[in-house]
Tab-separated table of C-alpha atoms in Angstrom:
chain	number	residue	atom	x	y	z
A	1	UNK	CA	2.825	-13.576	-17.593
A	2	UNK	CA	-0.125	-16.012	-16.760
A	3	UNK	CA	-1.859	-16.552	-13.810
A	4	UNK	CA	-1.448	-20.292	-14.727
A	5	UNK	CA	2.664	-19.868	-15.273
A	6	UNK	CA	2.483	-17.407	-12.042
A	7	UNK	CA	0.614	-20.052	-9.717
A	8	UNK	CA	2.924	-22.656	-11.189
A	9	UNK	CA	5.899	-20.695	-10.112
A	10	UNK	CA	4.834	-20.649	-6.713
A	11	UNK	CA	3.361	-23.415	-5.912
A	12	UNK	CA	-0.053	-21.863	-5.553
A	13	UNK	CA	-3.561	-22.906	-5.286
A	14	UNK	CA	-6.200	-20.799	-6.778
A	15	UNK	CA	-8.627	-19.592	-4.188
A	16	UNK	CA	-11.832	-18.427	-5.909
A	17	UNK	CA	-13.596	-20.938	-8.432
A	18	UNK	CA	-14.392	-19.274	-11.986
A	19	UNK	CA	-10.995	-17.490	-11.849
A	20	UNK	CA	-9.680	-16.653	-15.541
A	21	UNK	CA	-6.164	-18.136	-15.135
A	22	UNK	CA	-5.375	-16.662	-18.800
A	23	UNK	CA	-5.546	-13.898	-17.188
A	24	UNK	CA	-2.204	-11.860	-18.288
A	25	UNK	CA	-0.632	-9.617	-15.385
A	26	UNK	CA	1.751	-7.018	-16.616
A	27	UNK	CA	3.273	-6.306	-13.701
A	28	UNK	CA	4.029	-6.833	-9.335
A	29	UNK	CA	3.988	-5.359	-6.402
A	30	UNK	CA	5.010	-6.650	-2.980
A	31	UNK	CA	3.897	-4.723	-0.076
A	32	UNK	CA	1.750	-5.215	3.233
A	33	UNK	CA	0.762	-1.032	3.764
A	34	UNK	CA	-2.066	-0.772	1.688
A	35	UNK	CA	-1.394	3.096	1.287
A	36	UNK	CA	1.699	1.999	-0.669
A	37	UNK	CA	0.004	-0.152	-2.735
A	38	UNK	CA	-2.181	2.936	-4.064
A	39	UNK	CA	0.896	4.856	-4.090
A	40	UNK	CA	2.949	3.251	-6.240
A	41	UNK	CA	0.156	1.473	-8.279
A	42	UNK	CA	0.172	0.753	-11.888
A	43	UNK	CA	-2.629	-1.079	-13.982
A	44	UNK	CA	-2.947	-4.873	-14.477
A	45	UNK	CA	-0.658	-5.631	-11.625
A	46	UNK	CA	-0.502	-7.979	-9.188
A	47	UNK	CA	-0.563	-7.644	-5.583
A	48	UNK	CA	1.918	-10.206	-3.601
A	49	UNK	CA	1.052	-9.447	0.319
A	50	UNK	CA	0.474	-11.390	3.947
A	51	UNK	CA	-2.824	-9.551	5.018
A	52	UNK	CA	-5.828	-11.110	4.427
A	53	UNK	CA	-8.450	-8.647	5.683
A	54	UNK	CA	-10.993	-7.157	3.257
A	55	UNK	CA	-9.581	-3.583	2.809
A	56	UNK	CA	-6.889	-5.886	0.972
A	57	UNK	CA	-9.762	-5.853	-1.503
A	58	UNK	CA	-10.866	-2.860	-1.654
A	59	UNK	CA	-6.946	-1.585	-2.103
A	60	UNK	CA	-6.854	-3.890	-5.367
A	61	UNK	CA	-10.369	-2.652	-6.157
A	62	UNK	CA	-9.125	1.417	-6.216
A	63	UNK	CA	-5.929	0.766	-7.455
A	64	UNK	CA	-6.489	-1.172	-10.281
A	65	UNK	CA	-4.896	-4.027	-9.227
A	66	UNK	CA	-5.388	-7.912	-11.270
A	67	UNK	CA	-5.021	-9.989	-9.267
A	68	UNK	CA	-3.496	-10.869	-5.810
A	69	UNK	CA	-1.348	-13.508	-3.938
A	70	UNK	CA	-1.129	-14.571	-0.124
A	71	UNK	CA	2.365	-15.128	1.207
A	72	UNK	CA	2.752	-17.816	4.059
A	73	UNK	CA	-0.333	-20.003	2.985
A	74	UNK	CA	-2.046	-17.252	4.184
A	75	UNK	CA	-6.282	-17.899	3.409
A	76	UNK	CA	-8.845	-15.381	3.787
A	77	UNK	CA	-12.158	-15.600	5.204
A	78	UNK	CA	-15.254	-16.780	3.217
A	79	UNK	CA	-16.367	-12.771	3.469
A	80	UNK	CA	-13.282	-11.838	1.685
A	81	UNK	CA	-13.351	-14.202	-1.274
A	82	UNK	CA	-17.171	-13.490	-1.972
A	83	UNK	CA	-16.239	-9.831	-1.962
A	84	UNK	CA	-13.358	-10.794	-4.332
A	85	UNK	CA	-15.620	-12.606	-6.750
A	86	UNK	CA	-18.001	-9.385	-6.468
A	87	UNK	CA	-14.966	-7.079	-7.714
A	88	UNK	CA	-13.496	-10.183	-10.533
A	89	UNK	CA	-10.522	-10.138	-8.443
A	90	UNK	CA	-8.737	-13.923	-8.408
A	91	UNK	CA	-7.053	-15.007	-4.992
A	92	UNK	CA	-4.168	-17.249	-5.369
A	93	UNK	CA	-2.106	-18.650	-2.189
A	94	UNK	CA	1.133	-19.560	-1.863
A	95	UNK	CA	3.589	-21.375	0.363
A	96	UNK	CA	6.303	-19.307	-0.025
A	97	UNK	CA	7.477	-16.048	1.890
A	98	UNK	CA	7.038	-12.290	0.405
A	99	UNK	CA	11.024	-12.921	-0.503
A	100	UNK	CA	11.018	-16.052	-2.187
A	101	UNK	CA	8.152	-14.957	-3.820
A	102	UNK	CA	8.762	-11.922	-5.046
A	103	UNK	CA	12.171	-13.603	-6.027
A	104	UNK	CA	10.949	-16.087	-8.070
A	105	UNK	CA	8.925	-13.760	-10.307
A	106	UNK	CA	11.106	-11.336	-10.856
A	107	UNK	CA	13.959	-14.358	-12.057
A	108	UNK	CA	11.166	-15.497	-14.630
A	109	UNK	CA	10.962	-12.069	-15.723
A	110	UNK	CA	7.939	-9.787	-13.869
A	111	UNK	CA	8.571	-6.612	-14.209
A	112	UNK	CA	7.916	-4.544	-11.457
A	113	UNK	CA	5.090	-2.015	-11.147
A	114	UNK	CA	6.340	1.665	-11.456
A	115	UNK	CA	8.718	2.974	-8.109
A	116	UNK	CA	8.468	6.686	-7.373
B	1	UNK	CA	28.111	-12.165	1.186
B	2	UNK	CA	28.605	-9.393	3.089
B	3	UNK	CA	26.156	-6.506	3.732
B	4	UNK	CA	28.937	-4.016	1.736
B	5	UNK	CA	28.721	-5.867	-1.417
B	6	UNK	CA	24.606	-5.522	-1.843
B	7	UNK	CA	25.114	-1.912	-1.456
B	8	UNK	CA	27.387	-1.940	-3.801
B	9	UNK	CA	25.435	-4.327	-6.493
B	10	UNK	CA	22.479	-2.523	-5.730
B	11	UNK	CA	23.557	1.051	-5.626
B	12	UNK	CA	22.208	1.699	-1.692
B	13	UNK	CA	22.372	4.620	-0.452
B	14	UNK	CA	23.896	4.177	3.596
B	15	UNK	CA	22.085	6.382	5.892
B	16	UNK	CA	23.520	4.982	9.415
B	17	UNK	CA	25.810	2.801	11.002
B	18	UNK	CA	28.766	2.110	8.185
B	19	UNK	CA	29.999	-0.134	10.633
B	20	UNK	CA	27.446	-2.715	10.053
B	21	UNK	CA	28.669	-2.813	6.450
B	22	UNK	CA	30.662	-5.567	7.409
B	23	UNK	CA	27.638	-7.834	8.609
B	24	UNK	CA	27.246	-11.192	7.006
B	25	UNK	CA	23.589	-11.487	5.056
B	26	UNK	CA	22.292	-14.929	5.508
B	27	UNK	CA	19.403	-14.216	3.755
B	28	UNK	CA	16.290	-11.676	3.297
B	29	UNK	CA	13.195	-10.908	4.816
B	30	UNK	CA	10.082	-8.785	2.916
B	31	UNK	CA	7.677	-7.547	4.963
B	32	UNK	CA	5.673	-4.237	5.904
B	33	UNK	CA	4.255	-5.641	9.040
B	34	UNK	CA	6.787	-5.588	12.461
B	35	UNK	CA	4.905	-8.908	14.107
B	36	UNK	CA	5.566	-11.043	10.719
B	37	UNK	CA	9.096	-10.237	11.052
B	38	UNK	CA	9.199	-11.135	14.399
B	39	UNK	CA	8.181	-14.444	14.246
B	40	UNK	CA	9.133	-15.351	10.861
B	41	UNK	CA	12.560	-13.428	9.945
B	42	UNK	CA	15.833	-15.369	11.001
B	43	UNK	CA	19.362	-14.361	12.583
B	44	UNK	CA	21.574	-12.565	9.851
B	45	UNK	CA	19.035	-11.521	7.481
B	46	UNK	CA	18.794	-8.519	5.912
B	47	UNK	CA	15.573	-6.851	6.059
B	48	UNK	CA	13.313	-5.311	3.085
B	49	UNK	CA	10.445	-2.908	3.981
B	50	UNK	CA	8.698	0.479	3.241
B	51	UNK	CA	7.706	0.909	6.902
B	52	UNK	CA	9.819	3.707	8.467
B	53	UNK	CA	7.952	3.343	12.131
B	54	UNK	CA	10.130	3.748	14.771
B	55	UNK	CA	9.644	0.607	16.127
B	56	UNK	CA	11.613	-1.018	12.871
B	57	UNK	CA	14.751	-0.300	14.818
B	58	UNK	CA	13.949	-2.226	17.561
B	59	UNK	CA	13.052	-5.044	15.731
B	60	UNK	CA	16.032	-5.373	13.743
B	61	UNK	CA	18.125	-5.371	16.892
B	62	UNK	CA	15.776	-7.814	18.706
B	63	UNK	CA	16.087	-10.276	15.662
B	64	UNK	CA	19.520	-9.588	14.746
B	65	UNK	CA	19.052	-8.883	11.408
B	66	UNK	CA	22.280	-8.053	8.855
B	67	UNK	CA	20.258	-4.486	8.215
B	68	UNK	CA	17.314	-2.523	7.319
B	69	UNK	CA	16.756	-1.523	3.382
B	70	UNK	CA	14.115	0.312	3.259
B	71	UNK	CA	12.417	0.994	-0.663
B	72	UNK	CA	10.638	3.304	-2.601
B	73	UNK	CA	12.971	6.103	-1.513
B	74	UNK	CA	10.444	6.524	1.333
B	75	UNK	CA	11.676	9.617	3.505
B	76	UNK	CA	12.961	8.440	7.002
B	77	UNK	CA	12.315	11.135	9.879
B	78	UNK	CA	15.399	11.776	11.444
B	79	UNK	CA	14.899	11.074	14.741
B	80	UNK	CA	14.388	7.322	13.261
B	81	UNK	CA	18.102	7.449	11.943
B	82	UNK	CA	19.736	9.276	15.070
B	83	UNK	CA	17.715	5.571	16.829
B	84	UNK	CA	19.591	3.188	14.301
B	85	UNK	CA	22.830	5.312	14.479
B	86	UNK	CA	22.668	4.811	18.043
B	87	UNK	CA	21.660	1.218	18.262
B	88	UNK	CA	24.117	0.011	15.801
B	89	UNK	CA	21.677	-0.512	13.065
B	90	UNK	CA	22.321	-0.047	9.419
B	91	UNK	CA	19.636	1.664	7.771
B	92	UNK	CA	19.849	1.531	3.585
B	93	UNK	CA	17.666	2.735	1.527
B	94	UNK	CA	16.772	2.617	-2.760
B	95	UNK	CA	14.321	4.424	-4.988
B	96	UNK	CA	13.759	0.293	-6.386
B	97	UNK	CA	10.589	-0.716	-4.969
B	98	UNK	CA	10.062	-4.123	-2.867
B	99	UNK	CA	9.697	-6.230	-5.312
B	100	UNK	CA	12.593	-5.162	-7.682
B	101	UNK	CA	14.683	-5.296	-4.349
B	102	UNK	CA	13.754	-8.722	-3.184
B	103	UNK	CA	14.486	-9.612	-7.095
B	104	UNK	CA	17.839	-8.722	-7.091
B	105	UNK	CA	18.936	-10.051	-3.374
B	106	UNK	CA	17.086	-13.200	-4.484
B	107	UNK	CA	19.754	-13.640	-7.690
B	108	UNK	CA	22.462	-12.567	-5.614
B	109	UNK	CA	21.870	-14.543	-2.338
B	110	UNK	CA	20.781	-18.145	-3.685
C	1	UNK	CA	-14.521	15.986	-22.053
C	2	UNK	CA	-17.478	17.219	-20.562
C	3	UNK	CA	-19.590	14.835	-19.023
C	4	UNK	CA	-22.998	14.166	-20.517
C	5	UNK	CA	-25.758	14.928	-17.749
C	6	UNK	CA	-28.102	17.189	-17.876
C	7	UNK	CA	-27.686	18.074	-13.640
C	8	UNK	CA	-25.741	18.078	-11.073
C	9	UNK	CA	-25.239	14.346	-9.319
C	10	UNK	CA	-25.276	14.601	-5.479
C	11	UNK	CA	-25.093	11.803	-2.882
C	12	UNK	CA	-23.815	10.888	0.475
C	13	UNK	CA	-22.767	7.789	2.205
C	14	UNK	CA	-22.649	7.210	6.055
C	15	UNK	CA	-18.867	5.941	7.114
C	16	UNK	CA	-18.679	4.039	10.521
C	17	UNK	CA	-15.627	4.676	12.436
C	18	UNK	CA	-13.592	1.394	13.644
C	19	UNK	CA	-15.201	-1.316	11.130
C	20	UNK	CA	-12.337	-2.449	9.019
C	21	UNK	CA	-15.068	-5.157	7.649
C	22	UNK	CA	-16.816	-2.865	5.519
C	23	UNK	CA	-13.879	-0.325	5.007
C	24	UNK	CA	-14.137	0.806	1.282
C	25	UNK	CA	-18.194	0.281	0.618
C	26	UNK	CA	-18.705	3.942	0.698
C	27	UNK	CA	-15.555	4.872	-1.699
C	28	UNK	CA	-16.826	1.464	-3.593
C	29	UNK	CA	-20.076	3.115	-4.241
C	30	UNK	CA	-19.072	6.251	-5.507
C	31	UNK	CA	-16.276	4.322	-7.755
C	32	UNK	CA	-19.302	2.430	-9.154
C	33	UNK	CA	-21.822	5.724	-9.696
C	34	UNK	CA	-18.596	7.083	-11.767
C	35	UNK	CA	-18.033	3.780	-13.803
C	36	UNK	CA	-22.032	4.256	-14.891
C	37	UNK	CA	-21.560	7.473	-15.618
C	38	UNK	CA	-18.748	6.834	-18.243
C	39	UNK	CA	-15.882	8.776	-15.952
C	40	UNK	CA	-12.989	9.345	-17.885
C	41	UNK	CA	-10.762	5.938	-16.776
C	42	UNK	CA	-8.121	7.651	-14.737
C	43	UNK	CA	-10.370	9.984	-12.944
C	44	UNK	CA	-11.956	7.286	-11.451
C	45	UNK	CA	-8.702	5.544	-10.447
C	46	UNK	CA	-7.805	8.708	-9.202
C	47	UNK	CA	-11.105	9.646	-7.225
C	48	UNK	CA	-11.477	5.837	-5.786
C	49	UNK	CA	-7.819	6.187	-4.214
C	50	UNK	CA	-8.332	9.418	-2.900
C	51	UNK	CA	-11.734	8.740	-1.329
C	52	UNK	CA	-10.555	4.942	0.199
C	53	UNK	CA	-7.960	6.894	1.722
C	54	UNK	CA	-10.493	9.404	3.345
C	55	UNK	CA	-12.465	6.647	4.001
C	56	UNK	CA	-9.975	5.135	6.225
C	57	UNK	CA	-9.045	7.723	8.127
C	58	UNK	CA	-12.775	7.928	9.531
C	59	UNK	CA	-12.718	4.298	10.379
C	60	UNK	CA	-9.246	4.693	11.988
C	61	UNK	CA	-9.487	7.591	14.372
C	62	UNK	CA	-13.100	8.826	14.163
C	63	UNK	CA	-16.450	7.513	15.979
C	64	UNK	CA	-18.120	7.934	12.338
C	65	UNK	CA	-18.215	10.672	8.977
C	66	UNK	CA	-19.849	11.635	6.034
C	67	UNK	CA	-18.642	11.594	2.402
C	68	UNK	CA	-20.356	13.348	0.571
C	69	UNK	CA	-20.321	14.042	-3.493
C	70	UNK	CA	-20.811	16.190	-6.440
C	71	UNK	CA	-20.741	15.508	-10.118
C	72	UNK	CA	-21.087	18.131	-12.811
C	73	UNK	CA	-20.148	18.182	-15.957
C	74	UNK	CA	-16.508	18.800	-15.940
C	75	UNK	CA	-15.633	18.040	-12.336
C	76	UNK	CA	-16.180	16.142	-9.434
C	77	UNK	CA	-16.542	17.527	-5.648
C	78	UNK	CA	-15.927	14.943	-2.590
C	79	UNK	CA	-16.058	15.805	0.912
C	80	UNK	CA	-15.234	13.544	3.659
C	81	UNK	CA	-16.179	15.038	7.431
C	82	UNK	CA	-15.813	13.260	9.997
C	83	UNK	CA	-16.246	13.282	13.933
C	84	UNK	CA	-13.008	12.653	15.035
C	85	UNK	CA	-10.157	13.855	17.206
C	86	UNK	CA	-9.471	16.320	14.845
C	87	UNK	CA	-5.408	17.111	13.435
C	88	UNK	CA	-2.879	19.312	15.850
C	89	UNK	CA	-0.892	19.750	13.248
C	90	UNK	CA	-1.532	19.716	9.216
C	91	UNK	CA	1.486	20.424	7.778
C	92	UNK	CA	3.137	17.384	9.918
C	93	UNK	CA	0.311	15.374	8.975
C	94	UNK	CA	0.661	16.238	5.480
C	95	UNK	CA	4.766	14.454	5.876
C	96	UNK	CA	4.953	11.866	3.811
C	97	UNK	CA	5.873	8.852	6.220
C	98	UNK	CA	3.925	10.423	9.389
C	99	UNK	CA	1.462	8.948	10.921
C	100	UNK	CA	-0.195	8.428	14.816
C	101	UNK	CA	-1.584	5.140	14.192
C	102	UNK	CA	-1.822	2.630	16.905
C	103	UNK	CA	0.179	-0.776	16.066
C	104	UNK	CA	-3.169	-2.702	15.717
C	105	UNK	CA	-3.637	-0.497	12.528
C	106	UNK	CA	-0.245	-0.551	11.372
C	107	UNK	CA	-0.942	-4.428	11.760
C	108	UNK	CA	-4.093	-4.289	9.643
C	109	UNK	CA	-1.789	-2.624	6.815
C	110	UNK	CA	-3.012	0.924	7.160
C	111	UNK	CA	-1.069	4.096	8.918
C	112	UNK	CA	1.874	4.159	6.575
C	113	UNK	CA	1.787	7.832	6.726
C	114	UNK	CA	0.405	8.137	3.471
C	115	UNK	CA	-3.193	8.906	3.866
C	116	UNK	CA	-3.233	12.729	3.547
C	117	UNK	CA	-0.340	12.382	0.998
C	118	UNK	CA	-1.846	10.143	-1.639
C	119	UNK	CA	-5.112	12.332	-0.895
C	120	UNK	CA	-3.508	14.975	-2.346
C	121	UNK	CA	-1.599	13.556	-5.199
C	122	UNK	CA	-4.706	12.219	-6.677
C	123	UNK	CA	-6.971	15.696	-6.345
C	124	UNK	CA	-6.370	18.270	-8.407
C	125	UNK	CA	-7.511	20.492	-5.124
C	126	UNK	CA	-6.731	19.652	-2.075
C	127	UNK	CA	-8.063	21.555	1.477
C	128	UNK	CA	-8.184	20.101	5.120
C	129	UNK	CA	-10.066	21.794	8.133
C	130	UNK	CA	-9.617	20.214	11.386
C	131	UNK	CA	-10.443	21.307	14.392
C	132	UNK	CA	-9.210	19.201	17.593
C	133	UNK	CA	-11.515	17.298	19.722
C	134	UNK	CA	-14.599	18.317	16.848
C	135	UNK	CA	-13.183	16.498	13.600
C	136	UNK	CA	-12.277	16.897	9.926
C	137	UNK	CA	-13.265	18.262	6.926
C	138	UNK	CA	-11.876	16.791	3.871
C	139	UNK	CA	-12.626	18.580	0.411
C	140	UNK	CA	-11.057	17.434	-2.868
C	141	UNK	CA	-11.767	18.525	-6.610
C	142	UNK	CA	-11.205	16.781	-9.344
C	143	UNK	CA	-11.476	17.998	-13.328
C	144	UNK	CA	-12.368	15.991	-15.945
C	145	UNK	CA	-9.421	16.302	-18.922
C	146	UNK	CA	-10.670	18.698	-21.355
């Protein structure tokens, strides 16, 4: 699935400028303890979470993560998004909850990224 | 629907509290972090998480949520499930992760 | 494959305990050195995890660390040590699930109980010394695939 057909899903607004909406994520992952995110990780994924502090980064950076999307209308910081440009990592927010989210792309056919 | 027939769809495993089978799930609630629940989960929702602190007991009573699944068949310390026996709380849990989880209640629950 | 350099690569990064701004530089840094030196793909993936996850533990609990690196031609050597309040108990600390992190951390996304877990899974050797009230001393191997 797109970026484009993702953000249009959820009603999102792309966050950094020069992001590669063609961008085709394979996969999803919904979780808030960054640990878990490396844990469970698989490539080309995308990260659906409510934090918005840099280590969010740096989690997507290690584990190989696309691409990554703010629950709640959650925005990060100016810090953040320049360090997500640095790393080619696009930002997307939306309005929905983790749930509804999560929901959503998973009815339009997102597969998951690997359990344990 | 009632909390017994998403354990059923989704093959959860009950770990405390069969009473609470019986709940009514308004709705669900994904988060990791204890304070976005807080403010942001509602009466009667059933709860979908990876976190296994303590504290998740309390919160689900305090909210008066239908139940806790928690995903990634992340171990839970018994002490934590002697706490949710003891405080009425129904603890579930699934080897699907959080996102396959809210997936399915999604289809099931709209 | 063996890696094509003609010495052993050393280095060392400073980690500041408590700055969840910069958490990751030093574990960023190393990912990048490995990325320039062709590292097989999943050894990196592998290292970077590991290494963020030492990394955070220093800016968790500890007042500030060290991780420190070395790259030869079929492995790679990464020690994290830190001064910290050290672990009572290893084998606890090595439960998936347990963790002593405050709520503000747990808040921030980190103290999952995880840390010493996905450590690790993602070495190929794995050793912790910790001595309470001194710190921690984190060493992890990893071989390149043959």
């Amino acid at each position: 699935m797109t970026l484009k057909e993702i953000s249009r899903l959820l009603n999102a607004s792309v966050i950094n400028d020069s992001t590669d909406i063609e961008m085709d994520i394979q996969s999803a992952c919904s979780a808030d303890m960054m640990s878990t995110v490396m844990y469970y990780h698989s490539a080309n994924s995308l990260l659906i979470t409510s934090l918005t502090q840099p280590s969010v980064i740096r989690t997507a950076e290690m584990a190989g993560i696309k691409a990554i999307v703010f629950v709640l209308n959650k925005k990060p910081d100016a810090n953040l998004i320049e360090l997500a440009g640095l790393k080619n990592i696009p930002l997307l927010s939306t309005p929905f909850c983790m749930y509804t989210a999560s929901g959503t792309l998973f009815e339009a056919g997102m597969p998951s990224c690997f359990g344990k | 629907m009632k909390l017994s027939d998403i354990v059923e769809k989704l093959s959860l495993e009950v770990k405390t509290c069969k009473a609470g089978l019986e709940n009514e799930v308004k709705g669900a609630y994904v988060s990791d972090l204890l304070s976005d629940v807080m403010g942001n989960s509602k009466d009667g929702d059933v709860w979908v998480t990876l976190q296994t602190h303590y504290n998740i007991i309390a919160v689900a009573g305090l909210k008066n949520l239908a139940g806790i699944i928690i995903v990634g068949n992340r171990p839970v310390q018994d002490e934590i499930l002697q706490k949710a026996e003891s405080e009425n709380v129904t603890i579930l849990v699934t080897s699907l992760t959080a996102f396959e989880t809210a997936g399915k209640l999604y289809q099931l629950l709209k | 494959m063996a890696l094509d350099i003609d010495h052993p690569i050393e280095g060392s990064f400073q980690i500041i305990g408590g700055n969840f701004d910069t958490a990751g530089a030093a574990s960023s840094q190393l990912k990048s050195k490995l990325v320039e030196l062709n590292v097989n793909e999943d050894v990196i993936r592998h290292a970077a995890i590991a290494t963020f996850e030492a990394e955070m533990n220093v800016i968790i609990y500890a007042a500030a660390g060290r991780l420190s690196y070395l790259i030869t031609p079929t492995y790679i050597e990464i020690k994290i040590d830190d001064m910290g309040p050290g672990i009572k108990d290893i084998e606890q600390a090595m439960q998936e699930g347990y963790s002593t992190a405050p709520e503000w951390v747990r808040a921030m996304g980190w103290g999952a109980g995880m840390g010493l877990p996905n450590m690790k899974k993602n070495s190929d050797e794995f050793k912790v010394d910790s001595v309470v009230g001194e710190g921690t001393l984190i060493e992890m191997t990893l071989n390149f695939p043959e």
